[in-house]
Coordinates of C-alpha atoms in Angstrom, one line a residue:
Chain N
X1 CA 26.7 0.2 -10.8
X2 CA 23.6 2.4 -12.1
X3 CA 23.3 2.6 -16.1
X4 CA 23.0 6.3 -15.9
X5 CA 26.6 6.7 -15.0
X6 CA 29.9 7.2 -16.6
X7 CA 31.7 4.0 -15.4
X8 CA 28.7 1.9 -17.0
X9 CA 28.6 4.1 -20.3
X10 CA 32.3 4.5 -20.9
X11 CA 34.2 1.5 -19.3
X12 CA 32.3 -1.3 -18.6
X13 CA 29.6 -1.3 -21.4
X14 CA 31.8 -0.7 -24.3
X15 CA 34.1 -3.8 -22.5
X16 CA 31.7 -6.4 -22.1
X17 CA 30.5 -5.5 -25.8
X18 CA 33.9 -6.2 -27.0
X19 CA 34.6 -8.9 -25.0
X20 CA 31.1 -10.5 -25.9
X21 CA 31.4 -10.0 -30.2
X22 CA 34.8 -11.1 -30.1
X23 CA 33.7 -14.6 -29.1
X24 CA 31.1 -14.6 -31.6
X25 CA 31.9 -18.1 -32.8
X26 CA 30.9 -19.7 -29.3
X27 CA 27.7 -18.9 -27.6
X28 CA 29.0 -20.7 -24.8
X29 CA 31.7 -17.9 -24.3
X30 CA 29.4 -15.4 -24.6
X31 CA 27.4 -16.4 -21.7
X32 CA 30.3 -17.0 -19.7
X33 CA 31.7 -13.2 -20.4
X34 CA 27.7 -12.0 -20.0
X35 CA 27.6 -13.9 -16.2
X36 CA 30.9 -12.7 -15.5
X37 CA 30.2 -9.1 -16.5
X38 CA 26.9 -9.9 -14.4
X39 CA 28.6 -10.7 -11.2
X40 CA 31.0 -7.3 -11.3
X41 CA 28.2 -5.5 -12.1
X42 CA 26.5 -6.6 -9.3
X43 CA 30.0 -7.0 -6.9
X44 CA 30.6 -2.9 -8.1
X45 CA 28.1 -1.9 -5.6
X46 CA 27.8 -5.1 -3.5
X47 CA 31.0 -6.6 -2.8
X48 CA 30.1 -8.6 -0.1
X49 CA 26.6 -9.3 -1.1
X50 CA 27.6 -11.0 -4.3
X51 CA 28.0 -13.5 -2.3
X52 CA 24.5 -14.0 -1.3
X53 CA 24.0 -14.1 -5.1
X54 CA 26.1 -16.9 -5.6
X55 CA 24.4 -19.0 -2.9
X56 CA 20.9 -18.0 -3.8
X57 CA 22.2 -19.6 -7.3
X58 CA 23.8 -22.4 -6.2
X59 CA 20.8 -23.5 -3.9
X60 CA 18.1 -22.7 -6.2
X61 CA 19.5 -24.9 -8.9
X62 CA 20.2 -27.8 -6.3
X63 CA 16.7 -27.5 -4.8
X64 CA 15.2 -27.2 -8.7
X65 CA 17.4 -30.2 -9.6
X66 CA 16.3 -32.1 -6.7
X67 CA 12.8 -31.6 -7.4
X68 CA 12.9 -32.5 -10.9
X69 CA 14.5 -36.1 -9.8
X70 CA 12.3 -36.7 -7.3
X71 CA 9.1 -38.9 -7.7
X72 CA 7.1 -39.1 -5.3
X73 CA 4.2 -36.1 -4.9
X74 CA 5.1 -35.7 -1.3
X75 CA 8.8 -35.2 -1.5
X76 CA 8.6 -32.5 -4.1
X77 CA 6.4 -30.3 -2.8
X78 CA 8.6 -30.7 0.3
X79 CA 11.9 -30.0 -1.5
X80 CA 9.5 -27.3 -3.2
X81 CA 8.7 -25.6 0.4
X82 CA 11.8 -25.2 1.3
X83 CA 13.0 -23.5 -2.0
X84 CA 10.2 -21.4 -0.9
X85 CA 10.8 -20.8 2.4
X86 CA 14.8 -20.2 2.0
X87 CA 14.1 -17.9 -0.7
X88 CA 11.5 -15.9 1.3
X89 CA 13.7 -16.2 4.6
X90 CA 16.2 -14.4 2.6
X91 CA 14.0 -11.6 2.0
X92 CA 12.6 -11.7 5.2
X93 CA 16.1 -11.2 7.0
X94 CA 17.3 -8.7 5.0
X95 CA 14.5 -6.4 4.1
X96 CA 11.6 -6.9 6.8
X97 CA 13.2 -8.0 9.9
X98 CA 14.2 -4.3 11.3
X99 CA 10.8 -3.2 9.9
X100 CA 9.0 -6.3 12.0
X101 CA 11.0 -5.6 14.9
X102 CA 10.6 -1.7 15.1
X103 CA 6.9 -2.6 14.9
X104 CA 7.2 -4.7 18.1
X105 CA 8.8 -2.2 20.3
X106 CA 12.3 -4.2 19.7
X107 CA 15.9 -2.2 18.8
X108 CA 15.9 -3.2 14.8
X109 CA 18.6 -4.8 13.2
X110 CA 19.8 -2.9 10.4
X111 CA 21.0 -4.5 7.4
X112 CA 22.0 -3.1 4.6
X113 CA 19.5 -3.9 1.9
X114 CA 21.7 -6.2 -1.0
X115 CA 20.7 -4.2 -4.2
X116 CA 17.4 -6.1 -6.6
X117 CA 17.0 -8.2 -3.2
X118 CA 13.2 -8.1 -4.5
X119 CA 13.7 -8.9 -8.0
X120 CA 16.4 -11.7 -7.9
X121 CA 14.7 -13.3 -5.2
X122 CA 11.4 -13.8 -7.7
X123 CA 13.1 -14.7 -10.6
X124 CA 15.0 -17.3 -8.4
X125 CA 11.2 -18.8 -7.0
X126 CA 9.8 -18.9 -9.6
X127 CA 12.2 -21.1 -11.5
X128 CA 12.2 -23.5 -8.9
X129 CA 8.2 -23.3 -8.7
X130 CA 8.6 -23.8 -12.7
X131 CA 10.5 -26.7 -12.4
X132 CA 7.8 -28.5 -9.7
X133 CA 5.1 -27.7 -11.9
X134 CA 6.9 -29.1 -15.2
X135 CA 6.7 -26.5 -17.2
X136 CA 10.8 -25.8 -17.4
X137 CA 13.2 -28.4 -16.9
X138 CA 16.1 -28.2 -14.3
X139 CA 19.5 -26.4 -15.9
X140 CA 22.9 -26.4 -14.8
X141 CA 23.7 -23.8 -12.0
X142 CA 25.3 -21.7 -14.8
X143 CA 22.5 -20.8 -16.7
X144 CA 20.6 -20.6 -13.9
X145 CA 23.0 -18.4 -12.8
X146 CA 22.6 -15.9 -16.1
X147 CA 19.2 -16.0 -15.4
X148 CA 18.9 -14.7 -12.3
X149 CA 22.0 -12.7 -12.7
X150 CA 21.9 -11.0 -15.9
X151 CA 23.0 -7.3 -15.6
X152 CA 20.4 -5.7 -17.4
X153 CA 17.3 -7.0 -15.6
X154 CA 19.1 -7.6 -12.7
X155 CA 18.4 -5.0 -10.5
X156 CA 14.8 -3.3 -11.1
X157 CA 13.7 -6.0 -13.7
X158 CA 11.7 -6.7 -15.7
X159 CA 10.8 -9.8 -13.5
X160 CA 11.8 -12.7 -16.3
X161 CA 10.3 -15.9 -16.3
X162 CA 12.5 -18.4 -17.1
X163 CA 10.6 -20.2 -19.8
X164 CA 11.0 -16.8 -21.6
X165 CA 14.8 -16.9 -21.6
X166 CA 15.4 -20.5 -21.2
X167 CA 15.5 -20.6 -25.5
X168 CA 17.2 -17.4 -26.1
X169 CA 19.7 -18.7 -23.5
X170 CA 21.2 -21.5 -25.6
X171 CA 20.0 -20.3 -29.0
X172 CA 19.5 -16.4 -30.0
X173 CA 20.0 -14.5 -32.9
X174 CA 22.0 -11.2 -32.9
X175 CA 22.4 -8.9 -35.2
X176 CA 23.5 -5.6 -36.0
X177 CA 19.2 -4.6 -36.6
X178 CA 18.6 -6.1 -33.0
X179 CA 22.1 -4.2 -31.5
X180 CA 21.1 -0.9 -33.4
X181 CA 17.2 -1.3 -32.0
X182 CA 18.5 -1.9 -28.6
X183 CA 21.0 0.6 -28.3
X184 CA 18.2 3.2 -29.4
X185 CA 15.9 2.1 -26.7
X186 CA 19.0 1.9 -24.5
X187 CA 19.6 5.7 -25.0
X188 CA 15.8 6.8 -25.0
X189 CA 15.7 5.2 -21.6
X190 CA 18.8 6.9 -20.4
X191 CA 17.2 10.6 -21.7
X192 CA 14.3 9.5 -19.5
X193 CA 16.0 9.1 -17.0
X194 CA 18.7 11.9 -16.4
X195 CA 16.5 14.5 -18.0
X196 CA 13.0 13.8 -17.1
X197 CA 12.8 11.7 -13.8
X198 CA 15.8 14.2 -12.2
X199 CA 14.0 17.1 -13.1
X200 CA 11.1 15.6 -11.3
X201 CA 13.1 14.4 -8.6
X202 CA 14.0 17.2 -7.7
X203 CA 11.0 19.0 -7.6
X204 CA 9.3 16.4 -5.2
X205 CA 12.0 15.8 -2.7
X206 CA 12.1 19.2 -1.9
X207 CA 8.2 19.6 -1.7
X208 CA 7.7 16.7 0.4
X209 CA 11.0 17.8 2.2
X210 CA 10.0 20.9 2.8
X211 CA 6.1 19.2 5.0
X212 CA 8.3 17.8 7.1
X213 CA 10.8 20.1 8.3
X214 CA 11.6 20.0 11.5
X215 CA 9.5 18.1 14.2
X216 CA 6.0 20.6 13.5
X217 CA 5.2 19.8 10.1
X218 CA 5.2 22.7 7.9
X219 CA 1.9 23.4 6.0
X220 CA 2.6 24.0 2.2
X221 CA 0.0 25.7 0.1
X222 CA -2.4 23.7 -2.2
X223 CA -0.6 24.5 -5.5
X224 CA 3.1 23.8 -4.2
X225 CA 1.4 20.3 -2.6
X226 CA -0.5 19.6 -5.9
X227 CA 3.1 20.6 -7.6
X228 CA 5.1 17.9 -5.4
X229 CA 2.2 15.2 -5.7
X230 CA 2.0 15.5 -9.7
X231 CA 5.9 15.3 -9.9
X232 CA 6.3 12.5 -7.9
X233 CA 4.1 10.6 -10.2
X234 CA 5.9 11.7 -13.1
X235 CA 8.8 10.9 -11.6
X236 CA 8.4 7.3 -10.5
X237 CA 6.8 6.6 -13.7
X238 CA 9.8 8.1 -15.9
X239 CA 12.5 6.5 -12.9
X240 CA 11.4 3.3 -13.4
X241 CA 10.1 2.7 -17.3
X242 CA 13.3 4.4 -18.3
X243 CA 15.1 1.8 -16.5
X244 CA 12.8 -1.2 -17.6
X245 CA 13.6 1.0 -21.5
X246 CA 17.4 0.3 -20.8
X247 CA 16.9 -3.2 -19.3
X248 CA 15.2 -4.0 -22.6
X249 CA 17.7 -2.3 -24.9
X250 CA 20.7 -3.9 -23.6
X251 CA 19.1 -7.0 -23.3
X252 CA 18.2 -6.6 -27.3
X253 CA 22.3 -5.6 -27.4
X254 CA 23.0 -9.2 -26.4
X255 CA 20.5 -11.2 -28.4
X256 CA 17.6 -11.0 -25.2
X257 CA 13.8 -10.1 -26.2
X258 CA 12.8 -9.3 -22.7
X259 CA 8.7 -8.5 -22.3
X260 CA 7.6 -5.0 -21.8
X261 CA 7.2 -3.7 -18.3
X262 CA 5.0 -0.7 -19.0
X263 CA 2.5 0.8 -22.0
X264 CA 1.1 4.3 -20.8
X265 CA 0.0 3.5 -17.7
X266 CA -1.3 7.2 -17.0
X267 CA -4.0 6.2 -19.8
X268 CA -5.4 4.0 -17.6
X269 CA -9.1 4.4 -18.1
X270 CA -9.3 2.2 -14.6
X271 CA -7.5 1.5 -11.6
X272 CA -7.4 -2.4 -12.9
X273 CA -6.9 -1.3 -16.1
X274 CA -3.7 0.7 -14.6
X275 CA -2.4 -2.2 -13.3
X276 CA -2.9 -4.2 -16.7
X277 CA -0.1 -1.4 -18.1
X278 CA 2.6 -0.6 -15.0
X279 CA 5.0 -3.1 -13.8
X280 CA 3.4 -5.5 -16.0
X281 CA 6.0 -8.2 -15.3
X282 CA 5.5 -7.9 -11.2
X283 CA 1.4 -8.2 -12.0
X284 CA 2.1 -11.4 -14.3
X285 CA 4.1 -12.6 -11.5
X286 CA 1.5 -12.2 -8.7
X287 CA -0.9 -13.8 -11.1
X288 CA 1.0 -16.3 -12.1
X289 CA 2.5 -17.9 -8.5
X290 CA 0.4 -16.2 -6.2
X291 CA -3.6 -15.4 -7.1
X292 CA -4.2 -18.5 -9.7
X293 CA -2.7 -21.1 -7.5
X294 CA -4.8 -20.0 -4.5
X295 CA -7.9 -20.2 -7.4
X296 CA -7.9 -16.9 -8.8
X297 CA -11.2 -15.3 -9.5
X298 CA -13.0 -19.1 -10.1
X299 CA -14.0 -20.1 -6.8
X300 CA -17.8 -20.8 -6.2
X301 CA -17.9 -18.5 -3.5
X302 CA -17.0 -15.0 -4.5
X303 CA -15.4 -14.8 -0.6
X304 CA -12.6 -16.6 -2.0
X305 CA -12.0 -14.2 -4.6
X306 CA -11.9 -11.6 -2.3
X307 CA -9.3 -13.2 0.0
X308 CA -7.1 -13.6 -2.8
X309 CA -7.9 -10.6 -3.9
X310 CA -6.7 -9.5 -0.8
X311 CA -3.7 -11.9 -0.4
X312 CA -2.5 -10.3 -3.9
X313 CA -2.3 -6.9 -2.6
X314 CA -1.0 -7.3 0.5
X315 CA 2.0 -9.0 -1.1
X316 CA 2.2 -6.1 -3.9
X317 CA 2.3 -3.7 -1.0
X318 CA 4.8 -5.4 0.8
X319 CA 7.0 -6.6 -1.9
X320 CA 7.6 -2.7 -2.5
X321 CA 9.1 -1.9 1.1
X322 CA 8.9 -2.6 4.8
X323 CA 6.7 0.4 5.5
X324 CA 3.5 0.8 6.7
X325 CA 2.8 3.0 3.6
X326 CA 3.9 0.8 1.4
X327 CA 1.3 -2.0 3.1
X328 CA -1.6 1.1 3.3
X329 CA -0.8 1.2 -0.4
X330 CA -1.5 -2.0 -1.3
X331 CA -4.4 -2.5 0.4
X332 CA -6.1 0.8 -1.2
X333 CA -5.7 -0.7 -4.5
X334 CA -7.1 -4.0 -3.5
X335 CA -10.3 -1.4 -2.3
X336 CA -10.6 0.0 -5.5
X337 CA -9.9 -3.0 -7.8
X338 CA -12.4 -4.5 -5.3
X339 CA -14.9 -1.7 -6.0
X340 CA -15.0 -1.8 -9.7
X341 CA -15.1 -5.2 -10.1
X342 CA -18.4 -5.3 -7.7
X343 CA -19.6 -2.4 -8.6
X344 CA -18.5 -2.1 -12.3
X345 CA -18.5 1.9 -12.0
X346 CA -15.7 2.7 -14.6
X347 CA -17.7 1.1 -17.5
X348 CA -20.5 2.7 -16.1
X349 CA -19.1 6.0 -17.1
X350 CA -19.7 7.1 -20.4
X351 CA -17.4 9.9 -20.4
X352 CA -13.6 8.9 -21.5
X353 CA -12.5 11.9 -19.4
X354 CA -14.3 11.0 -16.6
X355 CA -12.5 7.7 -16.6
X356 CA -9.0 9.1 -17.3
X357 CA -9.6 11.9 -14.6
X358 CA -10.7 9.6 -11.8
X359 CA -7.7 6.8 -12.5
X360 CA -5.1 9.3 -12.6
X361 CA -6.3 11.2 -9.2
X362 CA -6.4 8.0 -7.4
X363 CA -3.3 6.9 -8.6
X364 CA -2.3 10.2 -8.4
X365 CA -3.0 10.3 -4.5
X366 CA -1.9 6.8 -3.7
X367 CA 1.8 7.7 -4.9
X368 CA 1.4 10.0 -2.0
X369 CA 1.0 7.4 0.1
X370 CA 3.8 5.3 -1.1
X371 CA 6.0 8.5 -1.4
X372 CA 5.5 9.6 2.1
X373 CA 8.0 8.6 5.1
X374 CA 4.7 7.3 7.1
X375 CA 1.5 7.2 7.1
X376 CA 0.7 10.7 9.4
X377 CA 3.3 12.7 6.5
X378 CA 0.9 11.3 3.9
X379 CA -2.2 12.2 5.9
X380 CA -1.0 15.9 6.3
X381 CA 0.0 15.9 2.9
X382 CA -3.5 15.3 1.5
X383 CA -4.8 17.7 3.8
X384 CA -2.1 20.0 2.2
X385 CA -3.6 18.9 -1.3
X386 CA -6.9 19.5 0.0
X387 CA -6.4 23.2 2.1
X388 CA -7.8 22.1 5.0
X389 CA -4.8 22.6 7.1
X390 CA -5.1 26.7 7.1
X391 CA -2.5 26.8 4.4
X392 CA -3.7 28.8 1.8
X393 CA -3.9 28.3 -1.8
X394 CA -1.4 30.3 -4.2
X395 CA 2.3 29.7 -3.7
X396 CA 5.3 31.8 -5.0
X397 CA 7.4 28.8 -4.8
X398 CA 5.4 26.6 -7.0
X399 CA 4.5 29.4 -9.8
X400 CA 8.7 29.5 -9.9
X401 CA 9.3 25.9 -9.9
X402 CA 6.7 25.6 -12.5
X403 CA 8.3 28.6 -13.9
X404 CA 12.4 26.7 -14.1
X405 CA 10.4 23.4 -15.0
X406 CA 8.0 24.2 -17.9
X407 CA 10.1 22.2 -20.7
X408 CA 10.5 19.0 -18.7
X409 CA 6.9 19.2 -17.5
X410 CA 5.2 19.5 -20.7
X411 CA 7.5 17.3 -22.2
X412 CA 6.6 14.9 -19.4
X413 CA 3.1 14.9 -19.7
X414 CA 3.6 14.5 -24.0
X415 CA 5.3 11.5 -23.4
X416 CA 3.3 9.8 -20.7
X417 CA 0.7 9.3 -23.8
X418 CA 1.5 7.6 -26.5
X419 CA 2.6 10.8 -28.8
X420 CA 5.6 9.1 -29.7
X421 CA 4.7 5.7 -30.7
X422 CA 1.6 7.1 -32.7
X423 CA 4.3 9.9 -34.6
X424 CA 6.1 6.7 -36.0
X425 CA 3.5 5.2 -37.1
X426 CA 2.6 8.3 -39.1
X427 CA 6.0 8.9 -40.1
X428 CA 6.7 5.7 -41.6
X429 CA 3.6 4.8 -42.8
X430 CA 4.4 6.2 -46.3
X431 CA 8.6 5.8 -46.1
X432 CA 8.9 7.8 -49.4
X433 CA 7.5 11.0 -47.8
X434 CA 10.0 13.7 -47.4
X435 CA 9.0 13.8 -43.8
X436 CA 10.0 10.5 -43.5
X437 CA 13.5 10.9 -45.3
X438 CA 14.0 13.9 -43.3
X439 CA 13.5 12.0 -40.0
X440 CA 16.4 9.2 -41.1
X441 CA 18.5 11.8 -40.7
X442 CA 17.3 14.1 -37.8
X443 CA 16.1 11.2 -35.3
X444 CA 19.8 9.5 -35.4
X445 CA 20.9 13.2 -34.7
X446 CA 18.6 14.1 -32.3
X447 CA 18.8 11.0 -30.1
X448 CA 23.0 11.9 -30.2
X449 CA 22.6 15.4 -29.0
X450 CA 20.5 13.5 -26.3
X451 CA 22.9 11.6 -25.5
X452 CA 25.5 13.9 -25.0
X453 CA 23.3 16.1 -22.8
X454 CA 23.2 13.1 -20.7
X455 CA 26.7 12.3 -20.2
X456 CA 27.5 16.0 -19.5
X457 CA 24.6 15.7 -16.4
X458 CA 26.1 12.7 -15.4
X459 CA 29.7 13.9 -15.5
X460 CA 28.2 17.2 -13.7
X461 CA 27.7 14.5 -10.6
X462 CA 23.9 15.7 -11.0
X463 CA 21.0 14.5 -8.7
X464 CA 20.5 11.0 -9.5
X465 CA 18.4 8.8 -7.9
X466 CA 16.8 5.6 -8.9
X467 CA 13.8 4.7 -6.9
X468 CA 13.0 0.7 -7.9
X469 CA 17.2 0.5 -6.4
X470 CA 15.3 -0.1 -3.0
X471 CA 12.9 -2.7 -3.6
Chain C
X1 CA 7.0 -19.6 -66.4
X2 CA 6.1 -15.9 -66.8
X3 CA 8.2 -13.5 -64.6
X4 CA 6.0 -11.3 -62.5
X5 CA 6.9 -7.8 -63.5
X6 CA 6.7 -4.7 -61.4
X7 CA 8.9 -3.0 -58.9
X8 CA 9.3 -4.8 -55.5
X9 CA 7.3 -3.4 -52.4
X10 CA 9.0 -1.4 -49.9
X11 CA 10.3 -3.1 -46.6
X12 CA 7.9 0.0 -44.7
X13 CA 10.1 -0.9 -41.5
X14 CA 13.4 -0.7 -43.8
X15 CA 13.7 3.5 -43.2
X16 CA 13.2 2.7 -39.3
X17 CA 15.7 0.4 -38.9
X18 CA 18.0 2.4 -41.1
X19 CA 17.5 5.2 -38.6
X20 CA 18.2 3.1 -35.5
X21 CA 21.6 1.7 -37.5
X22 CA 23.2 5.0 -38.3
X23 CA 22.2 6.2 -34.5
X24 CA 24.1 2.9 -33.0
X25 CA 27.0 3.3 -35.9
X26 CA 27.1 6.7 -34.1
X27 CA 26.8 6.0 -30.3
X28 CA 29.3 2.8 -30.9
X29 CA 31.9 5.5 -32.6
X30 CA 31.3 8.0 -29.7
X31 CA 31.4 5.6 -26.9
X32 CA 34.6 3.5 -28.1
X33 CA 36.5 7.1 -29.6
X34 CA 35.9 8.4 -25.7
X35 CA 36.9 5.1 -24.6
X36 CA 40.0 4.9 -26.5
X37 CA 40.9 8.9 -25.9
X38 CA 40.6 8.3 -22.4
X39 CA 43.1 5.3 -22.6
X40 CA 45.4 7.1 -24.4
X41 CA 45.7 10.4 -22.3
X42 CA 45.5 7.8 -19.0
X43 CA 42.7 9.9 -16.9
X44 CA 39.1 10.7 -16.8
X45 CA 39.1 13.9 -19.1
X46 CA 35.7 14.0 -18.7
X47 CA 35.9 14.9 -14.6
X48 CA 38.7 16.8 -15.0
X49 CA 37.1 19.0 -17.7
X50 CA 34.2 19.2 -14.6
X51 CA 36.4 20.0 -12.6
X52 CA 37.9 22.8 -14.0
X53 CA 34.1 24.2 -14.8
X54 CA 33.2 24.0 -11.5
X55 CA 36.3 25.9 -10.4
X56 CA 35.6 28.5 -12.6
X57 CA 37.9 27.8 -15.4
X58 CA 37.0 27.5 -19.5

C-alpha cells in the first residue's frame, strides 16, 4: 500500500487511527492494533510475502533470544552467524541471485522482489547483532515484531535501531501537540511527493527514455541531457525525503520520535559531507555494524582504513540494487570520499561556491550512474551531458519542458535549501508580529489546499512512482 | 514571600503548535467527513467523480 494513495489516506489511515485512540487506556492494545495494521499494510501489496515477514520475525527473536541465554563466547557468536547468515541468505535469494546468475552466463531466476526486502532485513540484523553485543536485551517476538514491522518505516525507512524504539515501545507519550506535528509533517511529505518528485518523474523518465530508444541509442542534445540529469536528482531527493517526511509524521501520529533521514543534502559543501546529510539512517548503519567493527578509520596502518573504506561502499552500492550501476556507484563514492580525506581538497577551497558547485556536479553525475539501466546508457549519457556524441547543444524539447515545468522547478530548487526551516525561525521569532499571527491562519490553510491538490492527483490515477519501493 | 510581578513570557513555540493543531483539527475533519460520506453513499465518489471528468462530463 503506498501513502500517496487513496486507500491509505481515506480508509485505512483514518481506521487504524480510530482503532488505535479508542484503546487509549491500554498501550498493550495499541501495539497489537499498530502490528496488526502493520501486517495488512504490508499483506495489501504482498500477500504471500507477509509470510516471509513473519518468519524473518519469528527467527530473529529466537536466534536474539538464544544469544542472550547463551554463555559461552563461542556459542554466541555462532548463534550470532547464523542470524547473520539467514538474514543475508534472505536477501541474497531474493534480490541478488538472478543478478549473480545473469552475470555468470546462467538463465536467472526471477523472483519477485518482497517490498522493503532491504530495510526489514537491517532492522532485523541489527537487533540480533544488538542483542550479542549487550546493548539491547532480547524481547518477546511481538515487539520484535512492531519493530521490524511498523507501517510507517517499514518499507523505505528510516533504518531504526532498536534501542531507539525499544522505550517508546512500552512507554510513549501521545498527545494531541505530537498528532497535530505529525500529521503536518505527514502532509508536507505527501505535497513532496505527488507534486514535486512526479513532476520530476516525469521529466527524467522520458529523457532517459528517450537515449535509449530502440536498439541505436538516440543522441539527446546537451540541454535536454543536462534537463533529465538535474531532474532525476531532484526527483530522488524529493521521492525519498518526502517518504522518510511521512514515515516520521505518522510515526509522531502514534507516539514514535523516529531520527531524521535527511537535512539538505544538496548543501553539501563535500561529497563526505553529503553523505553526513542523505539517508542518514543507512550511513549510521554502515557505521555502526559494518566500518567500526572491522576498525573503522583507527587502524595503525592507513591500508586498513582504506579496505574498509572500501568494504563500506561496496555494500552501500549493493544494498541499493543488483546492478552493475548500482556497484559502479558505490565504488565512485568510496574514490571521492577516499580523495578528500587524503588529499583534503574541499577545505582546501576557499570559495563556498566552489565547494557547493563541485559536490552537487558529482553527485549530480553519479545519480546518472545509479539512474541509468547499465553502465554503457550512463556512459552515453555523460557523453550526451558533455556534447561529444555529435548531438548538438540547444533543444526545443527541453526549452518546453522547462517551459510546462517552471513552478515545480523553482519551487524544487527553493526547497532543497533550507528556505523553509530558516522562514520559521523568522516568523516565530517575535510571535506577536502580525506576520506571525497572519501565518496561524494562512499556513493551516495553505497546507489544506495542499492537501486537497494531492488527493485530486492521486484520484486522477497520476504518475506515481516511488523509487526507495525497490531497494 | 514577595510575589514576582510582571506578565508571564510567551511560550515562542506556542503560535507554531497552534498552527500545526488547527491544520490536524482540519485534515482529521476532512479525512473522517470523506470517510464517513463515502460510507454513507456506499461507493468511491471520489473515482466516480474521475470518472465522469475523464469522460467528459461536469
Amino acid at each position: 500500500m503506498l501513502f500517496s494513495s487513496i486507500v491509505f489516506l481515506f480508509i485505512f489511515f483514518p481506521a487504524v487511527l480510530t482503532l488505535y485512540y479508542m484503546f487509549f487506556f491500554s498501550r498493550a492494545c495499541q501495539n497489537v492494533i499498530l502490528l496488526l495494521a502493520s501486517l495488512i499494510f504490508y499483506a495489501w501489496g504482498e500477500p504471500l510475502y507477509v509470510l516471509l515477514m513473519f518468519a524473518s520475525i519469528l527467527v530473529n527473536s529466537l536466534l536474539a533470544g538464544v544469544v542472550q541465554k547463551l554463555k559461552g563466547e563461542g556459542s554466541r557468536k555462532a548463534v550470532l552467524f547464523i542470524a547473520v547468515a539467514a538474514n543475508l541468505a534472505t536477501l541474497f535469494i531474493f534480490k541478488y541471485l538472478g543478478f549473480v546468475m545473469e552475470t555468470f552466463g546462467l538463465v536467472p531466476v526471477s523472483l519477485p522482489l518482497p517490498i522493503g526486502i532491504s530495510f526489514f532485513t537491517f532492522q532485523a540484523m541489527s537487533y540480533v547483532v544488538d542483542v550479542y553485543r549487550g546493548t539491547v536485551k532480547a524481547e518477546n517476538p511481538f515487539y520484535v515484531g512492531l519493530y521490524i514491522a511498523f507501517f510507517p518505516q517499514l518499507i523505505a525507512g528510516p533504518i531504526i535501531q532498536y534501542n531507539t524504539i525499544a522505550e517508546q515501545i512500552r512507554h510513549r507519550k501521545s498527545n494531541f501537540n505530537m498528532f497535530s506535528m505529525g500529521i503536518s509533517r505527514f502532509t508536507v511529505g505527501l505535497a513532496k511527493k505527488i507534486l514535486l518528485s512526479n513532476a520530476f518523474a516525469g521529466m527524467a523518465d522520458n529523457i532517459f527514455r528517450w537515449s535509449m530508444i530502440g536498439t541505436e541509442r538516440m543522441a539527446v542534445p546537451v540541454m535536454l541531457a543536462w534537463l533529465g540529469s538535474i531532474s532525476y536528482s531532484l526527483q530522488i531527493y524529493y521521492d525519498f525525503s518526502a517518504y522518510s517526511d511521512m514515515a516520521i509524521g505518522l510515526g509522531l501520529c502514534f507516539g514514535f520520535k523516529f531520527p531524521e533521514n535527511f537535512n539538505y543534502p544538496y548543501i553539501a559543501e563535500s561529497i563526505s559531507d553529503f553523505w553526513k546529510r542523505w539517508h542518514i539512517s543507512l550511513t549510521d548503519w554502515f557505521r555502526e555494524y559494518v566500518y567500526f567493527p572491522l576498525g573503522g578509520s583507527r587502524v595503525k596502518n592507513q591500508d586498513f582504513m582504506v579496505r574498509n573504506m572500501l568494504v563500506v561502499w561496496l555494500l552501500t552500492g549493493i544494498w541499493h540494487g543488483a546492478n552493475w550501476t548500482f556497484i559502479f556507484w558505490g565504488l565512485m563514492y568510496f574514490v571521492f570520499q577516499l580523495a578528500e580525506r587524503f588529499f583534503e581538497y574541499p577545505k582546501k577551497m576557499k570559495s563556498k561556491f566552489v565547494k557547493h558547485f563541485y559536490t552537487l556536479m558529482v553527485v549530480n553525475a553519479l545519480w546518472v550512474v545509479f539512474r541509468a539501466d547499465n553502465l554503457y546508457q550512463a556512459g552515453r549519457f555523460f557523453m550526451n551531458m558533455l556534447g561529444v556524441n555529435y548531438n548538438g547543444f540547444y533543444s526545443d524539447l527541453a526549452v518546453m519542458m522547462i517551459r510546462e515545468n517552471i513552478v515545480f522547478l523553482v519551487l524544487g530548487i527553493l526547497f532543497s535549501i533550507p528556505i523553509a526551516r530558516n522562514m520559521n525561525e523568522i516568523l516565530y521569532k517575535n510571535p506577536k508580529s502580525a506576520v506571525s499571527r497572519v501565518g496561524t491562519i494562512v499556513y493551516p490553510i495553505g497546507l489544506m489546499a495542499l492537501l486537497v491538490v494531492c488527493v485530486a492527483y492521486m484520484a486522477s490515477g497520476t504518475y506515481n512512482p516511488f523509487i526507495y519501493f525497490n531497494f | 514571600m514577595a510575589r514576582r510581578k510582571g506578565r508571564r513570557k510567551k511560550d515562542p513555540l506556542k503560535a507554531y503548535i497552534l498552527r500545526k493543531k488547527i491544520f490536524a483539527l482540519l485534515f482529521l475533519t476532512s479525512v473522517f467527513g470523506y470517510a464517513g460520506v463515502n460510507a454513507w453513499y456506499g461507493g468511491d465518489i471520489w473515482l466516480e467523480t474521475v470518472e465522469e471528468s475523464l469522460a467528459g462530463g461536469d
